[in-house]
Coordinates of C-alpha atoms in Angstrom, one line a residue:
Chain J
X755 CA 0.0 0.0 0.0
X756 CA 1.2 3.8 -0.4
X757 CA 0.2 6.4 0.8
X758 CA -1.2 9.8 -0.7
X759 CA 2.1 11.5 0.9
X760 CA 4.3 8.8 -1.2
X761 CA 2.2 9.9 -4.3
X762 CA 2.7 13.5 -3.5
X763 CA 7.1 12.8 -3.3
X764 CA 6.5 10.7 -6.2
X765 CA 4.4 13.5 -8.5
X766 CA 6.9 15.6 -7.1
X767 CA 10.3 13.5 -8.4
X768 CA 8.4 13.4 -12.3
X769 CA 8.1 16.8 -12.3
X770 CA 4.2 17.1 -12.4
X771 CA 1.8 19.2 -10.4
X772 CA -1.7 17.6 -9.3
X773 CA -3.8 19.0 -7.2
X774 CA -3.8 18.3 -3.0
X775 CA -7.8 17.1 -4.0
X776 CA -6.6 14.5 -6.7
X777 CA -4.3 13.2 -4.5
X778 CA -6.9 10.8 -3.0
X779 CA -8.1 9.5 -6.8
X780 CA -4.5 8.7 -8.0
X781 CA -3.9 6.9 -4.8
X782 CA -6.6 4.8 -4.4
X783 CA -5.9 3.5 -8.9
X784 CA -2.4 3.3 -7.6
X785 CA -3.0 1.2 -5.3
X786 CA -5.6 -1.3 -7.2
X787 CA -2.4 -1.3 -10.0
X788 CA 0.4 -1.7 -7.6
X789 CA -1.6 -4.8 -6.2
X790 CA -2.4 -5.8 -9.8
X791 CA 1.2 -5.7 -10.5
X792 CA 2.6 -8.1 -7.2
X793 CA 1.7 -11.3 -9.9
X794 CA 5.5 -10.1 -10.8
X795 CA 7.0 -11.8 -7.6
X796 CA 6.0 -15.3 -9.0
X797 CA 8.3 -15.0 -12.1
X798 CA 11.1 -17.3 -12.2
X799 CA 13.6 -16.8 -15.0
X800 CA 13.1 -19.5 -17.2
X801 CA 16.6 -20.1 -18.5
X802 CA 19.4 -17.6 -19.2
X803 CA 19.0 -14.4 -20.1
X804 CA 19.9 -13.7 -23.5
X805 CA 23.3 -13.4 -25.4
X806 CA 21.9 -13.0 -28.9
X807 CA 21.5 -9.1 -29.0
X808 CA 24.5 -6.5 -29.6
X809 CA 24.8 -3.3 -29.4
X810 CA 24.9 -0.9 -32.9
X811 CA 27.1 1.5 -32.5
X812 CA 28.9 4.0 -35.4
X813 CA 31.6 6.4 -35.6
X814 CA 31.5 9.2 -33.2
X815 CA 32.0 11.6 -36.0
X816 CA 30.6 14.8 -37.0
X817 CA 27.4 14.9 -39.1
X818 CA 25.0 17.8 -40.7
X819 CA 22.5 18.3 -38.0
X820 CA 19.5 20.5 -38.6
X821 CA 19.3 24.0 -39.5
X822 CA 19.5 26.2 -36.0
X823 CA 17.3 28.3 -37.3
X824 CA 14.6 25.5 -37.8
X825 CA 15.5 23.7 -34.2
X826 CA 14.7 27.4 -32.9
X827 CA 11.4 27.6 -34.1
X828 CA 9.8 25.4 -32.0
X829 CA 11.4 26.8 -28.9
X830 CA 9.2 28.9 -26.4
X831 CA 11.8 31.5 -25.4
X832 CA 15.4 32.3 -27.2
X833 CA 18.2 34.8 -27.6
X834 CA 20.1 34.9 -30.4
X835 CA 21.4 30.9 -31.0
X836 CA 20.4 30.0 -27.5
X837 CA 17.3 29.0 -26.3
X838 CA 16.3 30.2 -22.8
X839 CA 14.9 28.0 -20.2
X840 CA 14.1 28.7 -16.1
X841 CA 16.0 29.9 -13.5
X842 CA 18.5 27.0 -12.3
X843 CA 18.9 28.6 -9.2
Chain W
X282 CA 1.4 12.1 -62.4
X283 CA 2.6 14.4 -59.5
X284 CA -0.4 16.5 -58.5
X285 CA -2.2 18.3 -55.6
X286 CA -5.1 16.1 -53.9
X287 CA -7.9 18.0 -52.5
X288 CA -8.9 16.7 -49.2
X289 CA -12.6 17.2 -48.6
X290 CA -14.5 14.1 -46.8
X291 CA -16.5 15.2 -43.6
X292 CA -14.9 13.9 -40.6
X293 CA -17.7 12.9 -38.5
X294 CA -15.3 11.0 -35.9
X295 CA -12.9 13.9 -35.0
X296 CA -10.1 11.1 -36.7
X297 CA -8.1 14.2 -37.7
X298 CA -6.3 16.5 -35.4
X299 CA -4.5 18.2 -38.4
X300 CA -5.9 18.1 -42.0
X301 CA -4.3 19.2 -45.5
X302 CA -6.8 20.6 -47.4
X303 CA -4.5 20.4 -50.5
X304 CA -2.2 17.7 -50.5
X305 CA 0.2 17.8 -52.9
X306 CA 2.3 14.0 -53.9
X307 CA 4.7 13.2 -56.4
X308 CA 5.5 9.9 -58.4
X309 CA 5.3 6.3 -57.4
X310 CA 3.5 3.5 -56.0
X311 CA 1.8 5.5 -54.0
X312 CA 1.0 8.4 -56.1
X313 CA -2.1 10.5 -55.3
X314 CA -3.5 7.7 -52.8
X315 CA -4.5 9.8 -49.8
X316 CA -2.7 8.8 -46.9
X317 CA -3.6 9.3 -43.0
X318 CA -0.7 9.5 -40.3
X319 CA -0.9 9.0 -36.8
X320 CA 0.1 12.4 -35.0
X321 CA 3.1 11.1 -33.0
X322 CA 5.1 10.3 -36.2
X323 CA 7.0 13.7 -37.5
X324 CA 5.9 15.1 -40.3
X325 CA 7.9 17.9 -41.8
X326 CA 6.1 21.2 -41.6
X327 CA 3.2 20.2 -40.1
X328 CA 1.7 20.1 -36.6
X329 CA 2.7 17.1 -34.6
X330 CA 1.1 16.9 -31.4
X331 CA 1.1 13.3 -30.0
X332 CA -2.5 13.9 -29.1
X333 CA -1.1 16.0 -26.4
X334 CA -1.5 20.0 -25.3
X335 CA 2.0 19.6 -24.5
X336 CA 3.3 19.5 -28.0
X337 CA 0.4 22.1 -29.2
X338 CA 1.8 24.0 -31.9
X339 CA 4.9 22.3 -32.9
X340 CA 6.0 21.6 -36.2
X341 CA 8.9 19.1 -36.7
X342 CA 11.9 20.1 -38.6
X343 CA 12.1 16.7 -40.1
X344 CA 10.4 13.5 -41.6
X345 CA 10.0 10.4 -39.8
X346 CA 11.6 7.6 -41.8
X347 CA 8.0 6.3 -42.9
X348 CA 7.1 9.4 -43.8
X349 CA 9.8 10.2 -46.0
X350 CA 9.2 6.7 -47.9
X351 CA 5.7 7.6 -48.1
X352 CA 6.7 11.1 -50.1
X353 CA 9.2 8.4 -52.1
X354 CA 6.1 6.4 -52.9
X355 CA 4.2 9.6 -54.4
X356 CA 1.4 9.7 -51.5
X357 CA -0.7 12.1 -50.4
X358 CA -0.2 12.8 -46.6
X359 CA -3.4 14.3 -46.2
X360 CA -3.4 14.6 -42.3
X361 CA -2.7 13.5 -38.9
X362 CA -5.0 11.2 -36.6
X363 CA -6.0 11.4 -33.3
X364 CA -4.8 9.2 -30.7
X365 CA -4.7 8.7 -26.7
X366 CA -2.4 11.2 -25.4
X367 CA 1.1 9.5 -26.4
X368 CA -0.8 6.5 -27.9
X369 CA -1.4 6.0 -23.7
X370 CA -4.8 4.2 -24.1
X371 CA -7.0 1.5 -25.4
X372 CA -10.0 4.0 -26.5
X373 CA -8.9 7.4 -28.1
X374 CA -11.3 9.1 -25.4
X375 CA -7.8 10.3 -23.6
X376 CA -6.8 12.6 -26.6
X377 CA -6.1 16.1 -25.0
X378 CA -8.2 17.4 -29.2
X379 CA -11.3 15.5 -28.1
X380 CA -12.0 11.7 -28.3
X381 CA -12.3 10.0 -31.8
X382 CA -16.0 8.2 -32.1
X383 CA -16.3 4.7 -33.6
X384 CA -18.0 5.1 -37.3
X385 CA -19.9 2.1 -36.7
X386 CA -21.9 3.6 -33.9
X387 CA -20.8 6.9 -32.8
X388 CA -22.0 6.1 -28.8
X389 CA -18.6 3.6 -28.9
X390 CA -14.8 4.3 -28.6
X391 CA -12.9 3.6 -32.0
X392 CA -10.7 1.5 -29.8
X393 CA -6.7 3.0 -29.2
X394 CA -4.6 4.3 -29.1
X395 CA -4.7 4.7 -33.0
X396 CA -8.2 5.5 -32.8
X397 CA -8.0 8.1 -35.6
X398 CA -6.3 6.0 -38.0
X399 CA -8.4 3.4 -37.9
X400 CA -11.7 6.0 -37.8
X401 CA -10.6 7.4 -40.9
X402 CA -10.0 4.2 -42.7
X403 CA -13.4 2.6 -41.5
X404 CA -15.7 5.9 -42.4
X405 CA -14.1 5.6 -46.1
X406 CA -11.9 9.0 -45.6
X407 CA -8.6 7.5 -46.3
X408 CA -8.0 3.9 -48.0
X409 CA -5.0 3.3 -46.0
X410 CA -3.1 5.1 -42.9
X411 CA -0.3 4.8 -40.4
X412 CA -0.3 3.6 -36.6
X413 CA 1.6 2.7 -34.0
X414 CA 1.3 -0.5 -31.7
X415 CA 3.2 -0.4 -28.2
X416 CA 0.5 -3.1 -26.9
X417 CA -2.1 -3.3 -28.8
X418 CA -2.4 0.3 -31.0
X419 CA -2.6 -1.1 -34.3
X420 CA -4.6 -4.1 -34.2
X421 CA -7.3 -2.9 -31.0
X422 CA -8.5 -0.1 -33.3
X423 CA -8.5 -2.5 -36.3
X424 CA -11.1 -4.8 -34.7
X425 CA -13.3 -2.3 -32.7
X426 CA -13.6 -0.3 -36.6
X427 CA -13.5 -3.1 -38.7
X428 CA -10.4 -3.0 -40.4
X429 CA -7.0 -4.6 -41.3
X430 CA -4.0 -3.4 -38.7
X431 CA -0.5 -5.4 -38.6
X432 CA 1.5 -4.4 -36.1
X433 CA 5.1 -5.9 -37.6
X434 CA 8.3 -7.6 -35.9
X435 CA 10.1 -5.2 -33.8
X436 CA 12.8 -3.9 -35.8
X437 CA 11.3 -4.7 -39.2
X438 CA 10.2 -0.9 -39.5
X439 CA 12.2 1.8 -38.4
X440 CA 11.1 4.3 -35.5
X441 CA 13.6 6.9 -36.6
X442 CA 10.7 10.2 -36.0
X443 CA 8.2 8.2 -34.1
X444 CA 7.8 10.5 -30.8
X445 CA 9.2 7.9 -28.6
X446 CA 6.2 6.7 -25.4
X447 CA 7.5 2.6 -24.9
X448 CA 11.1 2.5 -27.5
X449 CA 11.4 -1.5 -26.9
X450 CA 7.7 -2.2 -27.2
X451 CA 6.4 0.3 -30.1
X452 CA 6.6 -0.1 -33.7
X453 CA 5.0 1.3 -36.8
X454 CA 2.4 -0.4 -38.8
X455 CA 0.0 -0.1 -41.8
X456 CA -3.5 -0.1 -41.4
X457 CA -5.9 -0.8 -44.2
X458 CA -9.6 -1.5 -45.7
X459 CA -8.3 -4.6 -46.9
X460 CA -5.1 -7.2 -46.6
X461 CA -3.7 -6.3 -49.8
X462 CA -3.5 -2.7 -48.9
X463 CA -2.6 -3.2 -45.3
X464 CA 0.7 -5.6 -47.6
X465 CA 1.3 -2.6 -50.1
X466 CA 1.8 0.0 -47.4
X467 CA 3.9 -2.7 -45.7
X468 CA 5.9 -2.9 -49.0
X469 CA 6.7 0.7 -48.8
X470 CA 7.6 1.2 -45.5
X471 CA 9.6 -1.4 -44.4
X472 CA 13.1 -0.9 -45.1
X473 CA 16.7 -0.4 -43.1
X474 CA 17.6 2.6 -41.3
X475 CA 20.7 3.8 -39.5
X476 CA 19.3 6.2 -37.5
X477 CA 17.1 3.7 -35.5
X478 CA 19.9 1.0 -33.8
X479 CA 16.9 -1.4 -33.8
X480 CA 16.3 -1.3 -37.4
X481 CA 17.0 -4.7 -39.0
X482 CA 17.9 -4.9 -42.7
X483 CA 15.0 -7.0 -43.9
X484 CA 12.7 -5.6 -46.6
X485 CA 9.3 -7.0 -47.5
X486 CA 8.2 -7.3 -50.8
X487 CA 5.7 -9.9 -51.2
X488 CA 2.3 -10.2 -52.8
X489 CA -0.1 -12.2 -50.2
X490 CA -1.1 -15.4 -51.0
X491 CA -4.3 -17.6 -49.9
X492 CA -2.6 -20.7 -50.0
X493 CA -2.4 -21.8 -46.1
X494 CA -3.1 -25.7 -47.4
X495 CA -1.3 -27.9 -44.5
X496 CA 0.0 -24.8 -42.3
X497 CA -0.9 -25.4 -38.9
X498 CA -2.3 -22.7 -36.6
X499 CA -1.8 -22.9 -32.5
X500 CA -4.8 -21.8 -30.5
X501 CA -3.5 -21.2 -26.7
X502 CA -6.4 -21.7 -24.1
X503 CA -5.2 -18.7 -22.4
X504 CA -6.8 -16.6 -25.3
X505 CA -10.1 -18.0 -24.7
X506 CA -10.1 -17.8 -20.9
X507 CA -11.9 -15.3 -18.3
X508 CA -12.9 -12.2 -19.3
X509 CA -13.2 -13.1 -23.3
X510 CA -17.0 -12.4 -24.5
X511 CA -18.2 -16.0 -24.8
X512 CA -19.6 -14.1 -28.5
X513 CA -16.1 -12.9 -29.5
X514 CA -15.0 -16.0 -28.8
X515 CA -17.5 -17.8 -30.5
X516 CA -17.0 -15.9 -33.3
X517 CA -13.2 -16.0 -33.5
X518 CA -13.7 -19.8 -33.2
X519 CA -16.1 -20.0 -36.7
X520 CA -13.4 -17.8 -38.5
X521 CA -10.6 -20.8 -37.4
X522 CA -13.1 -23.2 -38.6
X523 CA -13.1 -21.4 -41.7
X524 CA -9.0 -21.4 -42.0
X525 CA -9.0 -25.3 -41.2
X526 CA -12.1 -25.7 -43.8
X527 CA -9.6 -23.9 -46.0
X528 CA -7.2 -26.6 -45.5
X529 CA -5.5 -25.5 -42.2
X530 CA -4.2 -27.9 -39.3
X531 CA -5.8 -26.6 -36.1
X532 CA -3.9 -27.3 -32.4
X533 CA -4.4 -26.3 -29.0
X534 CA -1.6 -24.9 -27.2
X535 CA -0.4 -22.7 -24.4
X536 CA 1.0 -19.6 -23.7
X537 CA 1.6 -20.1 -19.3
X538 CA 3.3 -16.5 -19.1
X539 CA 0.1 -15.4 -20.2
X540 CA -0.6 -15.0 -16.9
X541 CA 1.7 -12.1 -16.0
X542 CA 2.3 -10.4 -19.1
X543 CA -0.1 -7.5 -19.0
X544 CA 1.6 -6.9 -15.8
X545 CA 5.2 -7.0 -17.3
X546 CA 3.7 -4.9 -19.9
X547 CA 2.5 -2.0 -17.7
X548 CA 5.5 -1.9 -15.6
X549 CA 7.7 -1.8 -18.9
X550 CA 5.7 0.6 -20.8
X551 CA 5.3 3.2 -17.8
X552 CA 9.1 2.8 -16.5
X553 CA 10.1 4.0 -20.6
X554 CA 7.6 6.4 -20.2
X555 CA 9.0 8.2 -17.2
X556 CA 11.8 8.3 -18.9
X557 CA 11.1 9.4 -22.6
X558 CA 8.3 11.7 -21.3
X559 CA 11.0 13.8 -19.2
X560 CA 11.9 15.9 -22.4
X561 CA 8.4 17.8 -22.6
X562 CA 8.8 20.7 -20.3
X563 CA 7.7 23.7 -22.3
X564 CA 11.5 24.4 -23.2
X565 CA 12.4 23.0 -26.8
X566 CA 8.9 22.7 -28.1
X567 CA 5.4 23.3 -27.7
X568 CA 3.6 26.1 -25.6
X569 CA 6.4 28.3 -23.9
X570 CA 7.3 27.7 -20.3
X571 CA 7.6 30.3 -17.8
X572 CA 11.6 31.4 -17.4
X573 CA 11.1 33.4 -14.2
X574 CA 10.8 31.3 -11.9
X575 CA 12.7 28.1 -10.5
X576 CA 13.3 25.1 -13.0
X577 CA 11.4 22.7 -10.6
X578 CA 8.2 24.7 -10.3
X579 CA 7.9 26.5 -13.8
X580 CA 8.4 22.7 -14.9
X581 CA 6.1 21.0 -12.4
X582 CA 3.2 23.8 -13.5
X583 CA 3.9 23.2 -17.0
X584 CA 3.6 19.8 -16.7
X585 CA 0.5 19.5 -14.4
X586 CA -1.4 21.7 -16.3
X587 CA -0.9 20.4 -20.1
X588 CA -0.2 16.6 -19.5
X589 CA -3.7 14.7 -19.7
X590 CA -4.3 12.4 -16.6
X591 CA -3.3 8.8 -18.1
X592 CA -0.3 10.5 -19.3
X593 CA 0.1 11.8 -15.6
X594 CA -1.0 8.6 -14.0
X595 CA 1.5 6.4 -16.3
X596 CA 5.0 8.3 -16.4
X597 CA 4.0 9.0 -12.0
X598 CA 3.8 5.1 -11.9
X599 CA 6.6 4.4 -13.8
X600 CA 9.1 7.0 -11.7
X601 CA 7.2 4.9 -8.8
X602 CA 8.5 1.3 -10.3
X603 CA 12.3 2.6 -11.4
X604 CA 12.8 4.5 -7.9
X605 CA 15.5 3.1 -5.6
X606 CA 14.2 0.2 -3.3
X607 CA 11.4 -0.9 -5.7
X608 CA 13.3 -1.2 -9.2
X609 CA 14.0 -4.9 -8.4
X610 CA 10.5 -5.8 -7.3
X611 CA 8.7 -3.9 -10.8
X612 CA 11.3 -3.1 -13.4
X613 CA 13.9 -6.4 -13.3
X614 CA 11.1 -8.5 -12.4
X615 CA 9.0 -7.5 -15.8
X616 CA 12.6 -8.1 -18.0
X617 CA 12.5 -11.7 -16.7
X618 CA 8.5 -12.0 -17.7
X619 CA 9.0 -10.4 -20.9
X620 CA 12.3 -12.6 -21.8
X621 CA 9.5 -15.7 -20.3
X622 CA 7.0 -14.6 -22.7
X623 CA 9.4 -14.2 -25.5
X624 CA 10.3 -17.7 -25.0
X625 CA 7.2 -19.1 -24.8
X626 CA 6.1 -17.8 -28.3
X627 CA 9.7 -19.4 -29.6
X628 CA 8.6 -22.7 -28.2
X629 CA 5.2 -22.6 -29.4
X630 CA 6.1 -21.6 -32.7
X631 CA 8.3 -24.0 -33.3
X632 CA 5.3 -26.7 -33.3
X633 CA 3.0 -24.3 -35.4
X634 CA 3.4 -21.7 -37.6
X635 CA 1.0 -19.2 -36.4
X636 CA -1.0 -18.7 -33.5
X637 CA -4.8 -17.5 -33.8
X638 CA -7.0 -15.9 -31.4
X639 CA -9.3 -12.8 -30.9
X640 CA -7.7 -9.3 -31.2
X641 CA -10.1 -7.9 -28.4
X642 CA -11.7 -9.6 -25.4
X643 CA -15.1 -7.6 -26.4
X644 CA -16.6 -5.5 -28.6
X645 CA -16.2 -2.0 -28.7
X646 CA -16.3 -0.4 -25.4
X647 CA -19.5 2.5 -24.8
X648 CA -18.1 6.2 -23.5
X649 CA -17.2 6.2 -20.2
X650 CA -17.9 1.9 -20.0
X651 CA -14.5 1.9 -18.6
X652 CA -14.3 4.3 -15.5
X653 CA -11.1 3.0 -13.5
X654 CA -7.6 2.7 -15.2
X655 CA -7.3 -0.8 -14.2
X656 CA -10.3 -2.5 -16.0
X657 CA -9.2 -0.3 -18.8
X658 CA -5.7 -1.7 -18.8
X659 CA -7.3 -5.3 -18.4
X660 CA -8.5 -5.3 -21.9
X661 CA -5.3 -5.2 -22.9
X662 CA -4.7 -8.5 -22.1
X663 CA -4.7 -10.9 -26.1
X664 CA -2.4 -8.1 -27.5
X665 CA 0.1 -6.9 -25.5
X666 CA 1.8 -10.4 -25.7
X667 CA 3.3 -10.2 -29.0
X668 CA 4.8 -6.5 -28.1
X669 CA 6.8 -8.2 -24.7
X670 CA 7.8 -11.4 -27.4
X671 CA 8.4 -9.0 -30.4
X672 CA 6.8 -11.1 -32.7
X673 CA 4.5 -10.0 -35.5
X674 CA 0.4 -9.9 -35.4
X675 CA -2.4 -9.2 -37.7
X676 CA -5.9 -8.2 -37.2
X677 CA -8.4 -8.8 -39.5
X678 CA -12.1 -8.4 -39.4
X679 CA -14.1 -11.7 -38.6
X680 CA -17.3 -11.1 -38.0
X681 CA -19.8 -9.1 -36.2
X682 CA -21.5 -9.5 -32.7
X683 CA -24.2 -6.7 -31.6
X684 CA -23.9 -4.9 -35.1
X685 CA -20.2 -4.2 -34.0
X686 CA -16.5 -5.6 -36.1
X687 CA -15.2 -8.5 -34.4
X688 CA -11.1 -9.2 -35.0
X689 CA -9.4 -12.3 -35.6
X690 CA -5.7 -11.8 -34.6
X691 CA -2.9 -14.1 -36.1
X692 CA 0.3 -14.0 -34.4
X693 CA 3.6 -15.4 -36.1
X694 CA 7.4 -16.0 -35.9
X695 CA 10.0 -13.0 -35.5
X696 CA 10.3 -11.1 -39.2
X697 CA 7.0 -14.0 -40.1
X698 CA 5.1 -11.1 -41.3
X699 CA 4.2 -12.6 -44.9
X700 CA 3.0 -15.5 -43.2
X701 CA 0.7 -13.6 -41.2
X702 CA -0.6 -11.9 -43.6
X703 CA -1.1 -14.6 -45.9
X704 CA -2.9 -16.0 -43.5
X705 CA -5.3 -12.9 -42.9
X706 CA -5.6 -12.6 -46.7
X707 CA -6.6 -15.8 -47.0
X708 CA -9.1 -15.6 -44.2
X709 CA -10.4 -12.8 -45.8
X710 CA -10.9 -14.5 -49.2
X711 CA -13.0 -17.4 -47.3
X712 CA -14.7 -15.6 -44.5
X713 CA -17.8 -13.6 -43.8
X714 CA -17.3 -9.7 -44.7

């Protein structure tokens, strides 16, 4: 079981506001999923895991990229070839 | 001929979030077929929004791979279709544009997430269209509207441009009025890519054949089981009847990791989607985010107020399942049930070559039928399989129960497309319209 605190820290670590009134809702669907979700602690591995797959790497070389003018476009807020974002501090 | 196509049919199920009122298309296979995208593949210069507010207003600097060989091919993007926020649902109704209504009766979802895809293709507006299928997308919509979805191997079609929700679940897939279409499309759009490390080089060029004389198909209890309509199931059971009366070699089997793979599935899909959903914060793209205040709560505003619920719900339960203490009890746990699953489609499939079952437990749901996330998820259940194993499956339409499309779904070996979709076509050659 968690608690509606947990799912406040937790909304809190992604990043997302919800509202102290929601907090209830989510934690009650959390709660049914979470309990959905304990069939995991049956699982047994049923061999080895697998040694088939490799990873695809290339050349770390330089490449066109897009136009920074396009790339810009998009962006909420800029200054000259930079794109501002909030306060860090 | 290149051309302009002018784009006129009424959309009376909101399948469009972004329409081209005069699509122009160039030479080729393809060439002035008009052609619906699903709005979380890039397309160059117009809106792509993922079915989110987060991403209103932006306009991608560049072409998906799939779109680009659709340009090749001469077609005529002539807009972009609703979806659940992301492609995070099994209905459509969780599109932050407005839900997408089933053209067979408007009171029922389209099914999801590539609700407007298939919408557009059922009501006649487009012949053929693009989705995506991270558990189901593809082929849920294809059976709740009536129509042909293949969701293909993983790998077999690039995701370079596909706005990433699930990377190792999701691919592309065509979706079509008929097989044959639902094979063209396939034709054109599966072909190597660099930019996507997943991307295998193994085109498809095949015309489908009806000949399924002496192929045997599995049929795994577990597809029949609790909570299938005892009339989908019915149904799906006269289209295998049909397949074996056209020469088919029908056996039962089982698929025992059955039993936790929507479970693996959810954990997967919403610890990627934590991840991958971290970029959208109003900075790069979309509607501006606030700059005067802190990063954590301009971000944390942003993100409350333009993310739908579901998306909210998923990427908060997936930061939940990767967060220190718990990752081994969600995350590692649902790699070892995903590798089970995998290997429980190799083992079956070496003893058949496909395996046959519905698409969807049920009919197309009403609005609103499915209040609470996890009976939503739940329905979920006959499709996600072949995402964890990474094996391709069709849908095709099999028959009707309450006036609504019923879908028969054919799952085969890895890069076993043709076979599935020989076995659709010829399905569709015997069986009821």
């Amino acid at each position: 079981m968690i608690s509606e605190r947990e799912v406040e820290s937790i909304a809190k670590l992604a990043d997302i506001r919800i509202q102290k009134e929601e907090l209830g809702e989510f934690t009650v669907q959390f709660n049914a999923i979470l309990e959905y979700f304990d069939v995991l602690d049956r699982v047994e591995a049923a061999g080895e895991g697998r040694a088939d797959l490799v990873n695809v790497f290339r050349e770390d070389e330089v490449r066109p990229s897009l136009p920074v003018e396009d790339v810009l476009a998009n962006a909420g807020s800029t200054e000259e070839t930079f794109i501002k974002g909030p306060r860090v501090m | 001929m290149a051309g302009t196509f002018h784009f006129d049919a009424e959309d009376r199920s909101n399948a469009f979030i972004t329409r081209v009122e005069s699509a122009t298309f160039g030479d080729g296979r393809l060439a002035g077929i008009p052609l619906a995208v699903k709005d979380n593949i890039s397309t160059r210069g117009m809106q792509t929004t993922c079915g989110s507010r987060i991403l209103e207003g932006y306009i991608p600097p560049y072409d998906a791979h799939v779109v680009e060989l659709l340009r090749e091919e001469g077609a005529a993007i002539v807009g972009k279709t609703n979806l659940d926020e992301f492609g995070m649902g099994t209905t459509t109704e969780n599109s932050g544009f407005g839900p997408t209504t089933n053209p067979h009766d408007p009171a029922r979802v389209p099914g999801g997430s590539s609700g407007g895809s298939a919408a557009a293709v059922a009501a006649g507006m487009v012949p053929m269209a693009l989705g995506t299928d991270t558990g189901g997308s593809i082929r849920c919509p294809a059976a709740f509207c009536g129509i042909v979805g293949l969701k293909p191997t993983y790998g077999r079609v690039s995701r370079y441009g596909l706005i990433a929700y699930s990377n190792s679940l999701e691919q592309i897939g065509p979706m079509g009025r008929s097989v044959a279409d639902v094979g063209t499309l396939m034709e054109v759009i599966c072909r190597h890519d660099a930019r996507d490390s997943t991307s295998y080089d193994r085109g498809y060029a095949h015309a489908p054949s009806g000949e399924i004389r002496g192929m045997t198909i599995g049929i795994p209890a577990e597809y029949f089981g609790e909570g299938v309509d005892p009339a989908v199931a019915e149904c799906v059971r006269d289209a295998i009847a049909t397949l074996e009366s056209a020469g088919a070699i029908v056996e039962e089997c089982s698929i025992p990791s059955m039993e936790y793979a929507l479970a693996a599935y959810y954990v997967t899909c919403t610890s990627e989607a934590s991840s991958n959903l971290a970029r959208f914060d109003g900075v790069r793209y979309g509607p501006g985010v606030g700059t005067k205040r802190s990063w954590h709560d301009e971000f944390q505003e942003f993100r409350g107020e333009h993310f739908g619920r579901e998306v909210q719900r998923r990427v908060m339960l997936g930061t939940f399942a990767l967060s220190a203490g718990y990752y081994g009890k969600y995350y590692a746990k649902a790699q070892v049930a995903k590798e089970n699953v995998r290997r429980d489609f190799l083992r079956v499939l070496k003893s058949v070559d496909v395996i046959a079952g519905p698409t969807m437990p049920t009919i197309a749901f009403r609005f609103g039928e499915k209040s609470d996330p996890l009976s939503m998820y739940l329905s979920d259940v006959l499709t996600v399989p072949a995402n964890l194993a990474g094996v391709p499956a069709i849908s095709v339409p099999c028959g009707r129960v309450e006036g609504m499309p019923v879908g028969l779904q054919i799952i085969g070996q890895h890069f076993a497309d043709e076979v599935v979709v020989d076995v659709a076509f010829a399905f569709e050659q015997e069986g009821p319209a």
